[in-house]
PDB file of C-alpha atoms in Angstrom:
ATOM      1  CA  UNK A   1      30.967 -57.385 -46.934  1.00 49.00           C
ATOM      2  CA  UNK A   2      30.073 -53.447 -48.704  1.00 47.00           C
ATOM      3  CA  UNK A   3      28.409 -51.919 -45.528  1.00 47.00           C
ATOM      4  CA  UNK A   4      31.584 -49.560 -46.130  1.00 45.00           C
ATOM      5  CA  UNK A   5      30.970 -48.582 -49.712  1.00 42.00           C
ATOM      6  CA  UNK A   6      29.458 -45.264 -50.983  1.00 46.00           C
ATOM      7  CA  UNK A   7      28.899 -43.734 -47.191  1.00 44.00           C
ATOM      8  CA  UNK A   8      31.698 -41.431 -47.259  1.00 48.00           C
ATOM      9  CA  UNK A   9      29.226 -38.210 -46.700  1.00 70.00           C
ATOM     10  CA  UNK A  10      28.399 -39.099 -42.928  1.00 81.00           C
ATOM     11  CA  UNK A  11      30.855 -39.738 -40.120  1.00 89.00           C
ATOM     12  CA  UNK A  12      32.217 -43.400 -40.144  1.00 91.00           C
ATOM     13  CA  UNK A  13      30.966 -44.103 -36.694  1.00 91.00           C
ATOM     14  CA  UNK A  14      27.213 -42.911 -37.771  1.00 90.00           C
ATOM     15  CA  UNK A  15      27.607 -45.273 -40.372  1.00 92.00           C
ATOM     16  CA  UNK A  16      28.456 -48.173 -37.912  1.00 93.00           C
ATOM     17  CA  UNK A  17      25.539 -47.001 -36.184  1.00 91.00           C
ATOM     18  CA  UNK A  18      22.748 -47.022 -38.382  1.00 90.00           C
ATOM     19  CA  UNK A  19      24.106 -50.406 -39.754  1.00 92.00           C
ATOM     20  CA  UNK A  20      23.932 -51.867 -36.199  1.00 91.00           C
ATOM     21  CA  UNK A  21      20.308 -50.582 -35.749  1.00 89.00           C
ATOM     22  CA  UNK A  22      19.192 -51.374 -39.497  1.00 88.00           C
ATOM     23  CA  UNK A  23      20.166 -55.237 -38.245  1.00 88.00           C
ATOM     24  CA  UNK A  24      18.259 -54.690 -34.963  1.00 84.00           C
ATOM     25  CA  UNK A  25      15.026 -53.587 -36.960  1.00 81.00           C
ATOM     26  CA  UNK A  26      15.342 -56.513 -39.893  1.00 83.00           C
ATOM     27  CA  UNK A  27      16.096 -58.731 -36.822  1.00 82.00           C
ATOM     28  CA  UNK A  28      19.368 -59.710 -37.794  1.00 88.00           C
ATOM     29  CA  UNK A  29      20.609 -58.935 -34.342  1.00 86.00           C
ATOM     30  CA  UNK A  30      17.553 -59.864 -31.723  1.00 83.00           C
ATOM     31  CA  UNK A  31      17.486 -58.841 -28.235  1.00 80.00           C
ATOM     32  CA  UNK A  32      19.873 -60.714 -25.905  1.00 77.00           C
ATOM     33  CA  UNK A  33      21.963 -61.616 -28.967  1.00 83.00           C
ATOM     34  CA  UNK A  34      25.564 -60.586 -29.087  1.00 87.00           C
ATOM     35  CA  UNK A  35      26.793 -58.052 -32.088  1.00 92.00           C
ATOM     36  CA  UNK A  36      29.780 -58.370 -33.991  1.00 93.00           C
ATOM     37  CA  UNK A  37      33.097 -57.251 -32.166  1.00 91.00           C
ATOM     38  CA  UNK A  38      34.901 -54.007 -32.369  1.00 91.00           C
ATOM     39  CA  UNK A  39      37.874 -55.594 -34.281  1.00 92.00           C
ATOM     40  CA  UNK A  40      35.223 -57.138 -37.127  1.00 93.00           C
ATOM     41  CA  UNK A  41      33.256 -54.004 -37.316  1.00 94.00           C
ATOM     42  CA  UNK A  42      36.539 -51.823 -37.576  1.00 94.00           C
ATOM     43  CA  UNK A  43      37.630 -54.402 -40.350  1.00 94.00           C
ATOM     44  CA  UNK A  44      34.280 -54.223 -42.214  1.00 93.00           C
ATOM     45  CA  UNK A  45      34.202 -50.765 -42.408  1.00 93.00           C
ATOM     46  CA  UNK A  46      37.837 -49.710 -42.587  1.00 93.00           C
ATOM     47  CA  UNK A  47      37.940 -47.641 -39.893  1.00 93.00           C
ATOM     48  CA  UNK A  48      39.949 -47.731 -36.509  1.00 94.00           C
ATOM     49  CA  UNK A  49      38.407 -49.481 -33.736  1.00 92.00           C
ATOM     50  CA  UNK A  50      38.320 -46.218 -31.788  1.00 93.00           C
ATOM     51  CA  UNK A  51      35.359 -45.182 -34.369  1.00 93.00           C
ATOM     52  CA  UNK A  52      33.760 -48.328 -33.732  1.00 93.00           C
ATOM     53  CA  UNK A  53      33.995 -47.690 -29.752  1.00 92.00           C
ATOM     54  CA  UNK A  54      32.680 -44.451 -30.302  1.00 92.00           C
ATOM     55  CA  UNK A  55      29.537 -45.678 -32.005  1.00 92.00           C
ATOM     56  CA  UNK A  56      29.066 -48.538 -29.511  1.00 92.00           C
ATOM     57  CA  UNK A  57      29.430 -46.643 -26.804  1.00 88.00           C
ATOM     58  CA  UNK A  58      26.469 -43.911 -27.976  1.00 87.00           C
ATOM     59  CA  UNK A  59      24.262 -46.655 -28.368  1.00 87.00           C
ATOM     60  CA  UNK A  60      24.725 -48.369 -25.249  1.00 82.00           C
ATOM     61  CA  UNK A  61      24.327 -44.763 -23.653  1.00 77.00           C
ATOM     62  CA  UNK A  62      21.204 -44.709 -25.855  1.00 76.00           C
ATOM     63  CA  UNK A  63      19.774 -48.250 -24.304  1.00 75.00           C
ATOM     64  CA  UNK A  64      20.280 -50.031 -27.815  1.00 83.00           C
ATOM     65  CA  UNK A  65      23.302 -52.291 -26.654  1.00 85.00           C
ATOM     66  CA  UNK A  66      24.714 -54.061 -23.188  1.00 81.00           C
ATOM     67  CA  UNK A  67      28.551 -53.823 -23.225  1.00 80.00           C
ATOM     68  CA  UNK A  68      30.487 -56.249 -20.798  1.00 74.00           C
ATOM     69  CA  UNK A  69      34.066 -55.772 -20.265  1.00 72.00           C
ATOM     70  CA  UNK A  70      35.976 -59.050 -21.464  1.00 72.00           C
ATOM     71  CA  UNK A  71      32.432 -60.499 -23.154  1.00 76.00           C
ATOM     72  CA  UNK A  72      31.343 -58.468 -25.513  1.00 84.00           C
ATOM     73  CA  UNK A  73      28.394 -55.964 -26.698  1.00 88.00           C
ATOM     74  CA  UNK A  74      24.830 -57.118 -26.644  1.00 85.00           C
ATOM     75  CA  UNK A  75      21.239 -56.466 -27.995  1.00 85.00           C
ATOM     76  CA  UNK A  76      19.637 -54.694 -24.883  1.00 79.00           C
ATOM     77  CA  UNK A  77      16.091 -56.257 -24.272  1.00 69.00           C
ATOM     78  CA  UNK A  78      13.269 -54.169 -25.427  1.00 64.00           C
ATOM     79  CA  UNK A  79      12.488 -52.260 -22.432  1.00 55.00           C
ATOM     80  CA  UNK A  80       8.401 -51.038 -22.326  1.00 55.00           C
ATOM     81  CA  UNK A  81       8.490 -47.292 -20.482  1.00 50.00           C
ATOM     82  CA  UNK A  82       4.923 -46.503 -18.607  1.00 52.00           C
ATOM     83  CA  UNK A  83       4.185 -43.529 -16.630  1.00 50.00           C
ATOM     84  CA  UNK A  84       4.866 -43.507 -12.787  1.00 48.00           C
ATOM     85  CA  UNK A  85       1.962 -41.448 -11.577  1.00 47.00           C
ATOM     86  CA  UNK A  86      -0.725 -42.320 -13.991  1.00 51.00           C
ATOM     87  CA  UNK A  87      -3.120 -45.541 -13.725  1.00 55.00           C
ATOM     88  CA  UNK A  88      -2.893 -46.535 -17.381  1.00 64.00           C
ATOM     89  CA  UNK A  89      -5.047 -49.214 -19.067  1.00 78.00           C
ATOM     90  CA  UNK A  90      -1.816 -51.694 -19.878  1.00 85.00           C
ATOM     91  CA  UNK A  91      -3.834 -52.955 -23.316  1.00 87.00           C
ATOM     92  CA  UNK A  92      -4.462 -49.293 -24.506  1.00 83.00           C
ATOM     93  CA  UNK A  93      -0.685 -48.583 -23.839  1.00 81.00           C
ATOM     94  CA  UNK A  94       0.391 -51.504 -25.551  1.00 84.00           C
ATOM     95  CA  UNK A  95      -1.650 -50.901 -28.358  1.00 83.00           C
ATOM     96  CA  UNK A  96      -0.576 -46.718 -28.613  1.00 79.00           C
ATOM     97  CA  UNK A  97       2.912 -48.287 -29.283  1.00 78.00           C
ATOM     98  CA  UNK A  98       1.739 -50.215 -32.337  1.00 84.00           C
ATOM     99  CA  UNK A  99       2.233 -53.454 -30.620  1.00 87.00           C
ATOM    100  CA  UNK A 100       0.182 -57.067 -29.774  1.00 92.00           C
ATOM    101  CA  UNK A 101      -1.750 -57.188 -26.806  1.00 94.00           C
ATOM    102  CA  UNK A 102      -2.622 -60.757 -25.108  1.00 95.00           C
ATOM    103  CA  UNK A 103      -3.293 -61.349 -21.543  1.00 96.00           C
ATOM    104  CA  UNK A 104      -3.289 -64.845 -19.999  1.00 97.00           C
ATOM    105  CA  UNK A 105      -5.702 -65.586 -17.515  1.00 98.00           C
ATOM    106  CA  UNK A 106      -3.898 -67.742 -15.085  1.00 98.00           C
ATOM    107  CA  UNK A 107      -6.555 -67.954 -11.895  1.00 98.00           C
ATOM    108  CA  UNK A 108     -10.175 -65.956 -11.785  1.00 98.00           C
ATOM    109  CA  UNK A 109     -11.640 -67.471  -8.333  1.00 98.00           C
ATOM    110  CA  UNK A 110     -12.867 -66.461  -4.713  1.00 97.00           C
ATOM    111  CA  UNK A 111     -10.700 -67.596  -2.217  1.00 96.00           C
ATOM    112  CA  UNK A 112     -10.318 -66.575   1.790  1.00 96.00           C
ATOM    113  CA  UNK A 113      -8.285 -63.862   2.454  1.00 94.00           C
ATOM    114  CA  UNK A 114      -5.217 -65.122   4.777  1.00 94.00           C
ATOM    115  CA  UNK A 115      -4.066 -62.905   7.145  1.00 92.00           C
ATOM    116  CA  UNK A 116      -1.540 -60.736   5.230  1.00 89.00           C
ATOM    117  CA  UNK A 117      -4.195 -59.950   2.102  1.00 91.00           C
ATOM    118  CA  UNK A 118      -7.040 -59.159   4.741  1.00 92.00           C
ATOM    119  CA  UNK A 119      -4.790 -56.583   6.444  1.00 90.00           C
ATOM    120  CA  UNK A 120      -4.297 -55.200   2.916  1.00 88.00           C
ATOM    121  CA  UNK A 121      -7.707 -54.975   2.079  1.00 90.00           C
ATOM    122  CA  UNK A 122      -9.280 -53.934   5.944  1.00 89.00           C
ATOM    123  CA  UNK A 123     -11.290 -56.944   6.115  1.00 92.00           C
ATOM    124  CA  UNK A 124     -11.509 -59.841   8.523  1.00 94.00           C
ATOM    125  CA  UNK A 125      -9.089 -62.807   7.986  1.00 94.00           C
ATOM    126  CA  UNK A 126     -11.147 -65.947   6.548  1.00 95.00           C
ATOM    127  CA  UNK A 127     -13.748 -63.819   4.326  1.00 96.00           C
ATOM    128  CA  UNK A 128     -14.333 -64.503   0.721  1.00 96.00           C
ATOM    129  CA  UNK A 129     -13.073 -62.063  -1.873  1.00 97.00           C
ATOM    130  CA  UNK A 130     -12.369 -62.166  -5.435  1.00 97.00           C
ATOM    131  CA  UNK A 131      -9.029 -63.099  -6.998  1.00 98.00           C
ATOM    132  CA  UNK A 132      -7.330 -62.736 -10.483  1.00 98.00           C
ATOM    133  CA  UNK A 133      -3.540 -63.726 -11.884  1.00 98.00           C
ATOM    134  CA  UNK A 134      -3.109 -62.359 -15.089  1.00 98.00           C
ATOM    135  CA  UNK A 135       0.288 -62.321 -17.596  1.00 97.00           C
ATOM    136  CA  UNK A 136       0.075 -59.075 -19.662  1.00 95.00           C
ATOM    137  CA  UNK A 137       2.038 -59.814 -22.858  1.00 94.00           C
ATOM    138  CA  UNK A 138       3.659 -57.390 -25.590  1.00 90.00           C
ATOM    139  CA  UNK A 139       4.095 -58.687 -28.790  1.00 89.00           C
ATOM    140  CA  UNK A 140       4.213 -62.348 -27.137  1.00 90.00           C
ATOM    141  CA  UNK A 141       6.681 -61.248 -24.286  1.00 89.00           C
ATOM    142  CA  UNK A 142       5.128 -61.265 -20.532  1.00 91.00           C
ATOM    143  CA  UNK A 143       5.872 -57.386 -19.198  1.00 90.00           C
ATOM    144  CA  UNK A 144       3.373 -57.471 -16.462  1.00 93.00           C
ATOM    145  CA  UNK A 145       2.109 -60.167 -13.739  1.00 96.00           C
ATOM    146  CA  UNK A 146      -1.197 -58.907 -12.108  1.00 97.00           C
ATOM    147  CA  UNK A 147      -2.327 -60.177  -9.035  1.00 97.00           C
ATOM    148  CA  UNK A 148      -5.908 -58.702  -7.868  1.00 97.00           C
ATOM    149  CA  UNK A 149      -7.644 -59.029  -5.039  1.00 97.00           C
ATOM    150  CA  UNK A 150     -11.198 -57.328  -5.457  1.00 97.00           C
ATOM    151  CA  UNK A 151     -13.809 -56.631  -2.313  1.00 95.00           C
ATOM    152  CA  UNK A 152     -17.206 -58.787  -3.652  1.00 95.00           C
ATOM    153  CA  UNK A 153     -19.215 -56.015  -2.115  1.00 93.00           C
ATOM    154  CA  UNK A 154     -18.376 -53.276  -4.386  1.00 92.00           C
ATOM    155  CA  UNK A 155     -17.628 -55.506  -7.719  1.00 93.00           C
ATOM    156  CA  UNK A 156     -20.263 -58.382  -7.296  1.00 94.00           C
ATOM    157  CA  UNK A 157     -19.524 -59.327 -11.041  1.00 96.00           C
ATOM    158  CA  UNK A 158     -16.173 -58.952 -11.294  1.00 97.00           C
ATOM    159  CA  UNK A 159     -15.550 -63.265 -11.614  1.00 97.00           C
ATOM    160  CA  UNK A 160     -18.127 -63.036 -14.795  1.00 97.00           C
ATOM    161  CA  UNK A 161     -15.915 -61.061 -16.737  1.00 96.00           C
ATOM    162  CA  UNK A 162     -13.802 -61.973 -19.413  1.00 97.00           C
ATOM    163  CA  UNK A 163     -10.432 -60.262 -18.507  1.00 96.00           C
ATOM    164  CA  UNK A 164      -8.777 -61.756 -22.282  1.00 96.00           C
ATOM    165  CA  UNK A 165     -10.928 -58.436 -23.451  1.00 93.00           C
ATOM    166  CA  UNK A 166     -11.055 -55.794 -20.659  1.00 93.00           C
ATOM    167  CA  UNK A 167      -8.371 -55.323 -18.154  1.00 94.00           C
ATOM    168  CA  UNK A 168      -9.149 -55.532 -14.621  1.00 94.00           C
ATOM    169  CA  UNK A 169      -8.292 -52.126 -14.212  1.00 89.00           C
ATOM    170  CA  UNK A 170     -10.650 -50.947 -17.373  1.00 89.00           C
ATOM    171  CA  UNK A 171     -13.440 -53.047 -15.787  1.00 92.00           C
ATOM    172  CA  UNK A 172     -13.004 -51.454 -12.258  1.00 90.00           C
ATOM    173  CA  UNK A 173     -12.783 -47.766 -13.213  1.00 86.00           C
ATOM    174  CA  UNK A 174     -15.900 -48.265 -15.001  1.00 85.00           C
ATOM    175  CA  UNK A 175     -18.064 -50.690 -12.732  1.00 87.00           C
ATOM    176  CA  UNK A 176     -16.580 -49.284  -9.838  1.00 84.00           C
ATOM    177  CA  UNK A 177     -16.107 -45.641 -10.215  1.00 80.00           C
ATOM    178  CA  UNK A 178     -12.709 -45.504  -8.568  1.00 81.00           C
ATOM    179  CA  UNK A 179     -11.675 -42.210  -6.940  1.00 83.00           C
ATOM    180  CA  UNK A 180      -8.406 -42.681  -5.546  1.00 84.00           C
ATOM    181  CA  UNK A 181      -5.156 -44.939  -5.966  1.00 84.00           C
ATOM    182  CA  UNK A 182      -2.233 -45.547  -3.568  1.00 86.00           C
ATOM    183  CA  UNK A 183       0.857 -46.665  -5.130  1.00 82.00           C
ATOM    184  CA  UNK A 184       4.146 -48.102  -3.549  1.00 86.00           C
ATOM    185  CA  UNK A 185       7.070 -49.175  -5.616  1.00 85.00           C
ATOM    186  CA  UNK A 186      10.030 -51.485  -5.076  1.00 87.00           C
ATOM    187  CA  UNK A 187      12.632 -53.679  -6.323  1.00 86.00           C
ATOM    188  CA  UNK A 188      12.203 -57.566  -5.664  1.00 89.00           C
ATOM    189  CA  UNK A 189      13.519 -60.771  -6.367  1.00 91.00           C
ATOM    190  CA  UNK A 190      10.953 -62.475  -8.079  1.00 89.00           C
ATOM    191  CA  UNK A 191       9.863 -65.847  -6.637  1.00 92.00           C
ATOM    192  CA  UNK A 192       9.238 -69.355  -8.229  1.00 94.00           C
ATOM    193  CA  UNK A 193       6.037 -68.462  -9.232  1.00 95.00           C
ATOM    194  CA  UNK A 194       6.462 -65.224 -10.613  1.00 95.00           C
ATOM    195  CA  UNK A 195       9.802 -66.490 -12.266  1.00 93.00           C
ATOM    196  CA  UNK A 196       7.848 -69.155 -14.441  1.00 95.00           C
ATOM    197  CA  UNK A 197       5.111 -66.897 -15.393  1.00 96.00           C
ATOM    198  CA  UNK A 198       7.362 -64.085 -16.600  1.00 93.00           C
ATOM    199  CA  UNK A 199       9.866 -66.482 -17.796  1.00 90.00           C
ATOM    200  CA  UNK A 200      12.601 -65.090 -15.800  1.00 88.00           C
ATOM    201  CA  UNK A 201      16.065 -66.278 -14.449  1.00 84.00           C
ATOM    202  CA  UNK A 202      16.236 -66.357 -10.647  1.00 81.00           C
ATOM    203  CA  UNK A 203      19.032 -63.866 -10.463  1.00 84.00           C
ATOM    204  CA  UNK A 204      16.457 -61.305 -12.206  1.00 85.00           C
ATOM    205  CA  UNK A 205      15.216 -58.588 -10.316  1.00 89.00           C
ATOM    206  CA  UNK A 206      11.578 -57.482 -10.996  1.00 89.00           C
ATOM    207  CA  UNK A 207       9.625 -53.736 -10.318  1.00 87.00           C
ATOM    208  CA  UNK A 208       6.845 -54.758  -7.986  1.00 91.00           C
ATOM    209  CA  UNK A 209       4.173 -52.067  -7.868  1.00 89.00           C
ATOM    210  CA  UNK A 210       1.664 -52.414  -4.977  1.00 91.00           C
ATOM    211  CA  UNK A 211      -1.556 -50.893  -5.675  1.00 90.00           C
ATOM    212  CA  UNK A 212      -4.597 -49.896  -3.564  1.00 91.00           C
ATOM    213  CA  UNK A 213      -7.672 -48.554  -5.227  1.00 91.00           C
ATOM    214  CA  UNK A 214     -10.787 -46.798  -3.514  1.00 89.00           C
ATOM    215  CA  UNK A 215     -14.120 -45.806  -4.600  1.00 86.00           C
ATOM    216  CA  UNK A 216     -14.991 -42.872  -2.455  1.00 82.00           C
ATOM    217  CA  UNK A 217     -14.011 -44.243   0.931  1.00 82.00           C
ATOM    218  CA  UNK A 218     -14.298 -47.595  -0.239  1.00 88.00           C
ATOM    219  CA  UNK A 219     -11.089 -49.969  -0.639  1.00 92.00           C
ATOM    220  CA  UNK A 220     -12.237 -52.019  -3.405  1.00 93.00           C
ATOM    221  CA  UNK A 221      -8.896 -53.588  -4.687  1.00 95.00           C
ATOM    222  CA  UNK A 222      -5.261 -54.487  -3.506  1.00 95.00           C
ATOM    223  CA  UNK A 223      -3.352 -55.319  -6.186  1.00 95.00           C
ATOM    224  CA  UNK A 224       0.267 -56.396  -6.832  1.00 95.00           C
ATOM    225  CA  UNK A 225       2.285 -55.592 -10.747  1.00 93.00           C
ATOM    226  CA  UNK A 226       5.070 -57.494 -10.882  1.00 93.00           C
ATOM    227  CA  UNK A 227       7.444 -56.078 -13.751  1.00 90.00           C
ATOM    228  CA  UNK A 228      10.698 -57.570 -15.417  1.00 87.00           C
ATOM    229  CA  UNK A 229      13.334 -54.877 -14.398  1.00 78.00           C
ATOM    230  CA  UNK A 230      15.089 -55.191 -17.787  1.00 69.00           C
ATOM    231  CA  UNK A 231      11.988 -54.891 -19.868  1.00 64.00           C
ATOM    232  CA  UNK A 232      10.356 -52.656 -17.789  1.00 61.00           C
ATOM    233  CA  UNK A 233      10.694 -48.946 -16.744  1.00 59.00           C
ATOM    234  CA  UNK A 234       8.936 -46.269 -15.034  1.00 59.00           C
ATOM    235  CA  UNK A 235       9.001 -42.652 -15.363  1.00 55.00           C
ATOM    236  CA  UNK A 236       7.220 -39.602 -14.203  1.00 51.00           C
ATOM    237  CA  UNK A 237       7.168 -35.778 -15.651  1.00 52.00           C
ATOM    238  CA  UNK A 238       6.245 -33.006 -12.820  1.00 45.00           C
ATOM    239  CA  UNK A 239       5.971 -29.629 -13.849  1.00 51.00           C
ATOM    240  CA  UNK A 240       6.827 -27.070 -11.383  1.00 52.00           C
ATOM    241  CA  UNK A 241       5.504 -23.766 -10.458  1.00 52.00           C
ATOM    242  CA  UNK A 242       8.321 -20.821 -11.474  1.00 43.00           C
TER     243      UNK A 242
END
């Protein structure tokens, strides 16, 4: 291996970092895969294990690698970051990152509100609601499961839409003139259905965003958004008065 040749102008740990990042970029090291050991990297670059450890520690701090004592170092899963307070179009978010977006519409139908859903949408149990269940994918990887209950009075044409071409969020903002959004965010363990649709193991947690969407004083929809915790993060930036 010639990775240690002609790189004396840079600190050795930086050369190791760039080598690993290049391997990830060229998909030699895929998300979830183990990278070479500290001992192997120290031998290949003719450096001490302390130097290798510094490179791996910095990549771990940057969220690129995951290190497990007694096991080894792995490439972290790609983690999508989304604004916490904004209500963005996930299709647009993914396209902005230069990635490919696909929506799998699992269900689009009318159903009777059960006790819990009726309470969330402030309607009588048994009332017909419009329902959609959609998996949003980024470069083929499921990053969000969207379950939405819609009040048919405010959005009568909801079931006629093609949600592979336009997201429900985009359609509702355009057709129902949404004016207010309420969020509640929690960490949950997904059920069997969510595990299957998001391709998760039973012990992998999710970020669950529960959203109420209003048009003026009218409650238009209630939505649950599941995000795999190891693939997705929420962030916020607030400017405070000085």
